[in-house]
Amino acid sequence: MSPQPRKSLIAHIFAKVQFYGVVFVLIPFIFVFQITIVYPELVRKLKVSLVEQIVHICLISFCFINVIGNLIYSIMMDSSLKRPVFGEGTYCEECRMVRPVRSWHCMQCNVCIVKRDHHCSFLSRCVGLYNQRYFVLFLGHVMLSMTYATYYNYYFVTMKFKGDGWALSAFRIFNPLLRFIIPEPMGYKDVYLFFLIMNVALIVWSGTLFYWHFKNVLMGVTSYEARFPELKDASRWKQNLRNVFGTKWYLAIICPMCESPLPEEAKYV
């Protein structure tokens, strides 16, 4: 039986464009925007002390490193099955080999994924045993980073509008056709408000996904298994966390480069 073809070239290119656009354009642009425009203005207006500035630079650098690092590791870490296993498992007709329990064949990747959670079109690969840690932490750090950025962007936009014009700019952002009706031209304030709205949207997006996936981690189930209540086991939440984030989970959550090996149990449950 010949292997099934991978997904179409157009879909593959589109997924890669999404990845490179976020990693090399959107996230760095938000970082630069915060550092070069938002924060200097707040420092000047609010007279922030040097110590507070250093703390802010350290925190925003921490957020940037964790968002980019976990995203890149989500791509680099491969959870595909390289060789058949011996003992308990199921036989894959496509790969023609025995795979571990909870491993599934992905029709898009055309390979079996160890402890497959789901296929992520954004990453253009499956989330499984070896990259689930980075994927979940990527979502969590995006949520924290955008919340932190929104706090400062709110004060920045408030100073720019001085309490007036919020509704007008918001209407023009959500409905660009209004710019042909409203005589006041669009300006930099509209761009600043757009960034604030985008921050809030990213908080909702990343927060919703993080809640769903982290809850599954605590319950010890994959996205597919989450639909079966009898498979959930919240009583083992500590071990469930270790099975995803590793034995040194406390290091994994603060730095993607820290080594946190998975316990042997995680490879067979």
Tab-separated table of N, CA, C and O in Angstrom, residues 153-238:
chain	number	residue	atom	x	y	z
A	153	ASN	N	-0.151	49.634	27.253
A	153	ASN	CA	-0.792	50.232	26.080
A	153	ASN	C	-2.048	50.999	26.461
A	153	ASN	O	-2.393	51.995	25.825
A	154	TYR	N	-2.741	50.515	27.473
A	154	TYR	CA	-3.950	51.213	27.918
A	154	TYR	C	-3.604	52.623	28.397
A	154	TYR	O	-4.267	53.603	28.023
A	155	TYR	N	-2.582	52.730	29.250
A	155	TYR	CA	-2.182	54.056	29.730
A	155	TYR	C	-1.640	54.921	28.593
A	155	TYR	O	-1.892	56.130	28.548
A	156	PHE	N	-0.940	54.315	27.666
A	156	PHE	CA	-0.394	55.046	26.521
A	156	PHE	C	-1.520	55.627	25.662
A	156	PHE	O	-1.503	56.811	25.308
A	157	VAL	N	-2.507	54.805	25.330
A	157	VAL	CA	-3.631	55.268	24.506
A	157	VAL	C	-4.460	56.295	25.263
A	157	VAL	O	-4.937	57.279	24.682
A	158	THR	N	-4.646	56.089	26.562
A	158	THR	CA	-5.413	57.039	27.368
A	158	THR	C	-4.781	58.421	27.342
A	158	THR	O	-5.473	59.444	27.231
A	159	MET	N	-3.460	58.463	27.417
A	159	MET	CA	-2.775	59.751	27.365
A	159	MET	C	-2.917	60.400	26.001
A	159	MET	O	-3.036	61.616	25.884
A	160	LYS	N	-2.917	59.603	24.939
A	160	LYS	CA	-3.018	60.141	23.587
A	160	LYS	C	-4.409	60.702	23.306
A	160	LYS	O	-4.560	61.745	22.675
A	161	PHE	N	-5.440	60.025	23.778
A	161	PHE	CA	-6.803	60.467	23.510
A	161	PHE	C	-7.289	61.497	24.518
A	161	PHE	O	-8.229	62.238	24.236
A	162	LYS	N	-6.688	61.517	25.689
A	162	LYS	CA	-7.080	62.438	26.761
A	162	LYS	C	-8.575	62.323	27.070
A	162	LYS	O	-9.265	63.315	27.315
A	163	GLY	N	-9.094	61.093	26.992
A	163	GLY	CA	-10.482	60.854	27.354
A	163	GLY	C	-11.488	61.058	26.240
A	163	GLY	O	-12.678	60.801	26.428
A	164	ASP	N	-11.053	61.514	25.069
A	164	ASP	CA	-11.985	61.796	23.979
A	164	ASP	C	-11.628	60.985	22.742
A	164	ASP	O	-10.456	60.700	22.478
A	165	GLY	N	-12.641	60.672	21.943
A	165	GLY	CA	-12.413	60.080	20.629
A	165	GLY	C	-12.245	58.584	20.600
A	165	GLY	O	-11.992	58.008	19.538
A	166	TRP	N	-12.389	57.904	21.748
A	166	TRP	CA	-12.228	56.452	21.780
A	166	TRP	C	-13.227	55.763	20.852
A	166	TRP	O	-12.862	54.960	20.005
A	167	ALA	N	-14.507	56.101	21.050
A	167	ALA	CA	-15.570	55.422	20.299
A	167	ALA	C	-15.423	55.661	18.807
A	167	ALA	O	-15.591	54.743	17.999
A	168	LEU	N	-15.093	56.890	18.420
A	168	LEU	CA	-14.958	57.224	17.003
A	168	LEU	C	-13.866	56.404	16.334
A	168	LEU	O	-14.062	55.818	15.259
A	169	SER	N	-12.713	56.315	16.960
A	169	SER	CA	-11.609	55.543	16.399
A	169	SER	C	-11.925	54.052	16.375
A	169	SER	O	-11.598	53.355	15.414
A	170	ALA	N	-12.577	53.570	17.436
A	170	ALA	CA	-12.923	52.150	17.485
A	170	ALA	C	-13.883	51.786	16.358
A	170	ALA	O	-13.726	50.751	15.698
A	171	PHE	N	-14.877	52.649	16.098
A	171	PHE	CA	-15.819	52.390	15.015
A	171	PHE	C	-15.107	52.348	13.670
A	171	PHE	O	-15.395	51.524	12.811
A	172	ARG	N	-14.154	53.238	13.487
A	172	ARG	CA	-13.447	53.285	12.197
A	172	ARG	C	-12.522	52.087	12.022
A	172	ARG	O	-12.275	51.654	10.900
A	173	ILE	N	-12.018	51.553	13.123
A	173	ILE	CA	-11.157	50.365	13.035
A	173	ILE	C	-11.983	49.134	12.675
A	173	ILE	O	-11.601	48.341	11.813
A	174	PHE	N	-13.128	48.979	13.342
A	174	PHE	CA	-13.968	47.811	13.083
A	174	PHE	C	-14.724	47.904	11.763
A	174	PHE	O	-15.076	46.887	11.168
A	175	ASN	N	-14.980	49.112	11.305
A	175	ASN	CA	-15.661	49.312	10.026
A	175	ASN	C	-14.942	50.393	9.231
A	175	ASN	O	-15.272	51.579	9.332
A	176	PRO	N	-13.953	50.025	8.418
A	176	PRO	CA	-13.151	51.005	7.666
A	176	PRO	C	-13.980	51.889	6.735
A	176	PRO	O	-13.539	52.980	6.361
A	177	LEU	N	-15.187	51.453	6.351
A	177	LEU	CA	-16.015	52.258	5.445
A	177	LEU	C	-16.441	53.571	6.093
A	177	LEU	O	-16.750	54.541	5.389
A	178	LEU	N	-16.422	53.608	7.432
A	178	LEU	CA	-16.822	54.828	8.127
A	178	LEU	C	-15.851	55.971	7.891
A	178	LEU	O	-16.212	57.136	8.077
A	179	ARG	N	-14.626	55.654	7.481
A	179	ARG	CA	-13.655	56.725	7.229
A	179	ARG	C	-14.078	57.599	6.052
A	179	ARG	O	-13.603	58.741	5.906
A	180	PHE	N	-14.976	57.104	5.196
A	180	PHE	CA	-15.474	57.906	4.082
A	180	PHE	C	-16.658	58.766	4.497
A	180	PHE	O	-17.075	59.663	3.760
A	181	ILE	N	-17.216	58.497	5.695
A	181	ILE	CA	-18.367	59.247	6.187
A	181	ILE	C	-17.955	60.253	7.251
A	181	ILE	O	-18.411	61.397	7.249
A	182	ILE	N	-17.090	59.808	8.153
A	182	ILE	CA	-16.628	60.676	9.237
A	182	ILE	C	-15.563	61.628	8.695
A	182	ILE	O	-14.546	61.194	8.149
A	183	PRO	N	-15.768	62.932	8.823
A	183	PRO	CA	-14.827	63.901	8.224
A	183	PRO	C	-13.429	63.886	8.843
A	183	PRO	O	-12.455	64.166	8.165
A	184	GLU	N	-13.325	63.558	10.134
A	184	GLU	CA	-12.014	63.595	10.788
A	184	GLU	C	-11.101	62.518	10.203
A	184	GLU	O	-11.470	61.344	10.159
A	185	PRO	N	-9.920	62.882	9.720
A	185	PRO	CA	-9.017	61.884	9.114
A	185	PRO	C	-8.443	60.937	10.163
A	185	PRO	O	-8.326	61.277	11.339
A	186	MET	N	-8.106	59.736	9.705
A	186	MET	CA	-7.469	58.773	10.591
A	186	MET	C	-6.026	59.195	10.828
A	186	MET	O	-5.366	59.727	9.935
A	187	GLY	N	-5.537	58.965	12.037
A	187	GLY	CA	-4.182	59.372	12.378
A	187	GLY	C	-3.473	58.333	13.221
A	187	GLY	O	-3.883	57.171	13.307
A	188	TYR	N	-2.396	58.765	13.873
A	188	TYR	CA	-1.613	57.849	14.686
A	188	TYR	C	-2.399	57.296	15.866
A	188	TYR	O	-2.170	56.163	16.307
A	189	LYS	N	-3.353	58.099	16.376
A	189	LYS	CA	-4.131	57.623	17.507
A	189	LYS	C	-4.932	56.370	17.149
A	189	LYS	O	-5.111	55.479	17.973
A	190	ASP	N	-5.394	56.322	15.904
A	190	ASP	CA	-6.131	55.140	15.460
A	190	ASP	C	-5.222	53.915	15.421
A	190	ASP	O	-5.641	52.801	15.726
A	191	VAL	N	-3.957	54.126	15.030
A	191	VAL	CA	-2.992	53.025	14.993
A	191	VAL	C	-2.709	52.531	16.404
A	191	VAL	O	-2.661	51.319	16.662
A	192	TYR	N	-2.540	53.454	17.339
A	192	TYR	CA	-2.279	53.066	18.725
A	192	TYR	C	-3.457	52.290	19.304
A	192	TYR	O	-3.268	51.289	20.018
A	193	LEU	N	-4.680	52.742	19.007
A	193	LEU	CA	-5.858	52.038	19.497
A	193	LEU	C	-5.980	50.658	18.854
A	193	LEU	O	-6.392	49.692	19.495
A	194	PHE	N	-5.584	50.563	17.582
A	194	PHE	CA	-5.603	49.274	16.889
A	194	PHE	C	-4.687	48.279	17.592
A	194	PHE	O	-5.043	47.107	17.756
A	195	PHE	N	-3.512	48.728	18.025
A	195	PHE	CA	-2.591	47.848	18.744
A	195	PHE	C	-3.185	47.409	20.076
A	195	PHE	O	-3.018	46.261	20.494
A	196	LEU	N	-3.893	48.316	20.743
A	196	LEU	CA	-4.530	47.959	22.009
A	196	LEU	C	-5.605	46.890	21.788
A	196	LEU	O	-5.684	45.917	22.539
A	197	ILE	N	-6.406	47.070	20.748
A	197	ILE	CA	-7.448	46.096	20.435
A	197	ILE	C	-6.821	44.753	20.056
A	197	ILE	O	-7.316	43.684	20.445
A	198	MET	N	-5.718	44.792	19.300
A	198	MET	CA	-5.042	43.563	18.918
A	198	MET	C	-4.471	42.848	20.136
A	198	MET	O	-4.501	41.604	20.226
A	199	ASN	N	-3.970	43.606	21.115
A	199	ASN	CA	-3.481	43.004	22.349
A	199	ASN	C	-4.590	42.248	23.066
A	199	ASN	O	-4.401	41.110	23.506
A	200	VAL	N	-5.753	42.878	23.166
A	200	VAL	CA	-6.892	42.241	23.843
A	200	VAL	C	-7.333	40.987	23.079
A	200	VAL	O	-7.631	39.948	23.686
A	201	ALA	N	-7.353	41.076	21.744
A	201	ALA	CA	-7.753	39.923	20.933
A	201	ALA	C	-6.797	38.753	21.128
A	201	ALA	O	-7.221	37.587	21.222
A	202	LEU	N	-5.495	39.037	21.217
A	202	LEU	CA	-4.506	37.983	21.431
A	202	LEU	C	-4.629	37.373	22.825
A	202	LEU	O	-4.379	36.183	23.010
A	203	ILE	N	-5.030	38.197	23.809
A	203	ILE	CA	-5.257	37.664	25.157
A	203	ILE	C	-6.408	36.664	25.137
A	203	ILE	O	-6.312	35.567	25.702
A	204	VAL	N	-7.496	37.031	24.461
A	204	VAL	CA	-8.663	36.146	24.387
A	204	VAL	C	-8.309	34.865	23.636
A	204	VAL	O	-8.641	33.753	24.064
A	205	TRP	N	-7.598	35.003	22.496
A	205	TRP	CA	-7.229	33.846	21.676
A	205	TRP	C	-6.311	32.895	22.433
A	205	TRP	O	-6.604	31.697	22.560
A	206	SER	N	-5.207	33.427	22.938
A	206	SER	CA	-4.230	32.572	23.621
A	206	SER	C	-4.775	32.062	24.953
A	206	SER	O	-4.516	30.917	25.342
A	207	GLY	N	-5.550	32.900	25.659
A	207	GLY	CA	-6.091	32.487	26.943
A	207	GLY	C	-7.088	31.349	26.816
A	207	GLY	O	-7.079	30.414	27.623
A	208	THR	N	-7.931	31.406	25.788
A	208	THR	CA	-8.904	30.335	25.570
A	208	THR	C	-8.211	29.019	25.244
A	208	THR	O	-8.546	27.964	25.812
A	209	LEU	N	-7.229	29.073	24.341
A	209	LEU	CA	-6.506	27.858	23.969
A	209	LEU	C	-5.681	27.315	25.138
A	209	LEU	O	-5.618	26.104	25.356
A	210	PHE	N	-5.051	28.232	25.874
A	210	PHE	CA	-4.244	27.788	27.016
A	210	PHE	C	-5.120	27.120	28.060
A	210	PHE	O	-4.737	26.074	28.630
A	211	TYR	N	-6.271	27.669	28.352
A	211	TYR	CA	-7.175	27.083	29.337
A	211	TYR	C	-7.572	25.666	28.918
A	211	TYR	O	-7.555	24.738	29.732
A	212	TRP	N	-7.923	25.504	27.647
A	212	TRP	CA	-8.361	24.193	27.146
A	212	TRP	C	-7.244	23.158	27.245
A	212	TRP	O	-7.429	22.068	27.783
A	213	HIS	N	-6.057	23.500	26.746
A	213	HIS	CA	-4.961	22.533	26.706
A	213	HIS	C	-4.382	22.276	28.097
A	213	HIS	O	-4.013	21.135	28.414
A	214	PHE	N	-4.284	23.319	28.924
A	214	PHE	CA	-3.734	23.112	30.266
A	214	PHE	C	-4.687	22.280	31.111
A	214	PHE	O	-4.252	21.453	31.930
A	215	LYS	N	-5.986	22.478	30.931
A	215	LYS	CA	-6.959	21.655	31.649
A	215	LYS	C	-6.812	20.184	31.245
A	215	LYS	O	-6.874	19.287	32.098
A	216	ASN	N	-6.599	19.939	29.958
A	216	ASN	CA	-6.387	18.561	29.497
A	216	ASN	C	-5.120	17.964	30.088
A	216	ASN	O	-5.076	16.774	30.408
A	217	VAL	N	-4.082	18.793	30.213
A	217	VAL	CA	-2.836	18.326	30.827
A	217	VAL	C	-3.091	17.892	32.264
A	217	VAL	O	-2.636	16.827	32.697
A	218	LEU	N	-3.804	18.700	33.030
A	218	LEU	CA	-4.098	18.363	34.424
A	218	LEU	C	-4.928	17.082	34.529
A	218	LEU	O	-4.759	16.299	35.467
A	219	MET	N	-5.820	16.887	33.558
A	219	MET	CA	-6.681	15.708	33.564
A	219	MET	C	-5.984	14.472	33.002
A	219	MET	O	-6.491	13.350	33.110
A	220	GLY	N	-4.832	14.669	32.367
A	220	GLY	CA	-4.094	13.537	31.816
A	220	GLY	C	-4.678	12.993	30.529
A	220	GLY	O	-4.538	11.788	30.254
A	221	VAL	N	-5.308	13.866	29.721
A	221	VAL	CA	-5.904	13.424	28.462
A	221	VAL	C	-5.422	14.299	27.315
A	221	VAL	O	-4.963	15.426	27.516
A	222	THR	N	-5.536	13.758	26.100
A	222	THR	CA	-5.249	14.529	24.904
A	222	THR	C	-6.531	15.238	24.460
A	222	THR	O	-7.606	15.031	25.034
A	223	SER	N	-6.422	16.064	23.415
A	223	SER	CA	-7.601	16.787	22.930
A	223	SER	C	-8.690	15.831	22.469
A	223	SER	O	-9.883	16.077	22.676
A	224	TYR	N	-8.286	14.720	21.845
A	224	TYR	CA	-9.265	13.726	21.393
A	224	TYR	C	-9.896	13.003	22.582
A	224	TYR	O	-11.106	12.783	22.640
A	225	GLU	N	-9.082	12.655	23.568
A	225	GLU	CA	-9.580	11.903	24.724
A	225	GLU	C	-10.451	12.755	25.642
A	225	GLU	O	-11.201	12.223	26.451
A	226	ALA	N	-10.348	14.090	25.518
A	226	ALA	CA	-11.092	14.977	26.408
A	226	ALA	C	-12.598	14.827	26.250
A	226	ALA	O	-13.358	15.218	27.140
A	227	ARG	N	-13.031	14.260	25.129
A	227	ARG	CA	-14.471	14.088	24.911
A	227	ARG	C	-15.038	12.892	25.683
A	227	ARG	O	-16.240	12.692	25.714
A	228	PHE	N	-14.154	12.112	26.322
A	228	PHE	CA	-14.591	10.934	27.082
A	228	PHE	C	-14.325	11.179	28.572
A	228	PHE	O	-13.181	11.051	29.023
A	229	PRO	N	-15.327	11.527	29.347
A	229	PRO	CA	-15.131	11.864	30.774
A	229	PRO	C	-14.481	10.745	31.578
A	229	PRO	O	-13.759	11.022	32.543
A	230	GLU	N	-14.728	9.483	31.200
A	230	GLU	CA	-14.193	8.375	31.984
A	230	GLU	C	-12.668	8.271	31.894
A	230	GLU	O	-12.036	7.583	32.722
A	231	LEU	N	-12.060	8.950	30.921
A	231	LEU	CA	-10.604	8.893	30.775
A	231	LEU	C	-9.899	9.964	31.609
A	231	LEU	O	-8.680	9.898	31.792
A	232	LYS	N	-10.628	10.919	32.111
A	232	LYS	CA	-10.027	12.016	32.861
A	232	LYS	C	-9.734	11.583	34.293
A	232	LYS	O	-10.533	10.894	34.922
A	233	ASP	N	-8.573	11.994	34.789
A	233	ASP	CA	-8.168	11.626	36.149
A	233	ASP	C	-7.452	12.812	36.802
A	233	ASP	O	-6.233	12.961	36.695
A	234	ALA	N	-8.244	13.669	37.445
A	234	ALA	CA	-7.682	14.855	38.082
A	234	ALA	C	-6.917	14.528	39.353
A	234	ALA	O	-6.119	15.346	39.828
A	235	SER	N	-7.123	13.335	39.924
A	235	SER	CA	-6.447	12.972	41.169
A	235	SER	C	-4.937	12.825	40.979
A	235	SER	O	-4.167	12.932	41.932
A	236	ARG	N	-4.497	12.568	39.724
A	236	ARG	CA	-3.063	12.414	39.436
A	236	ARG	C	-2.508	13.676	38.790
A	236	ARG	O	-1.575	13.601	37.983
A	237	TRP	N	-3.023	14.838	39.125
A	237	TRP	CA	-2.660	16.056	38.413
A	237	TRP	C	-1.165	16.379	38.509
A	237	TRP	O	-0.584	16.901	37.551
A	238	LYS	N	-0.543	16.054	39.644
A	238	LYS	CA	0.888	16.325	39.766
A	238	LYS	C	1.698	15.476	38.791
A	238	LYS	O	2.592	15.975	38.101
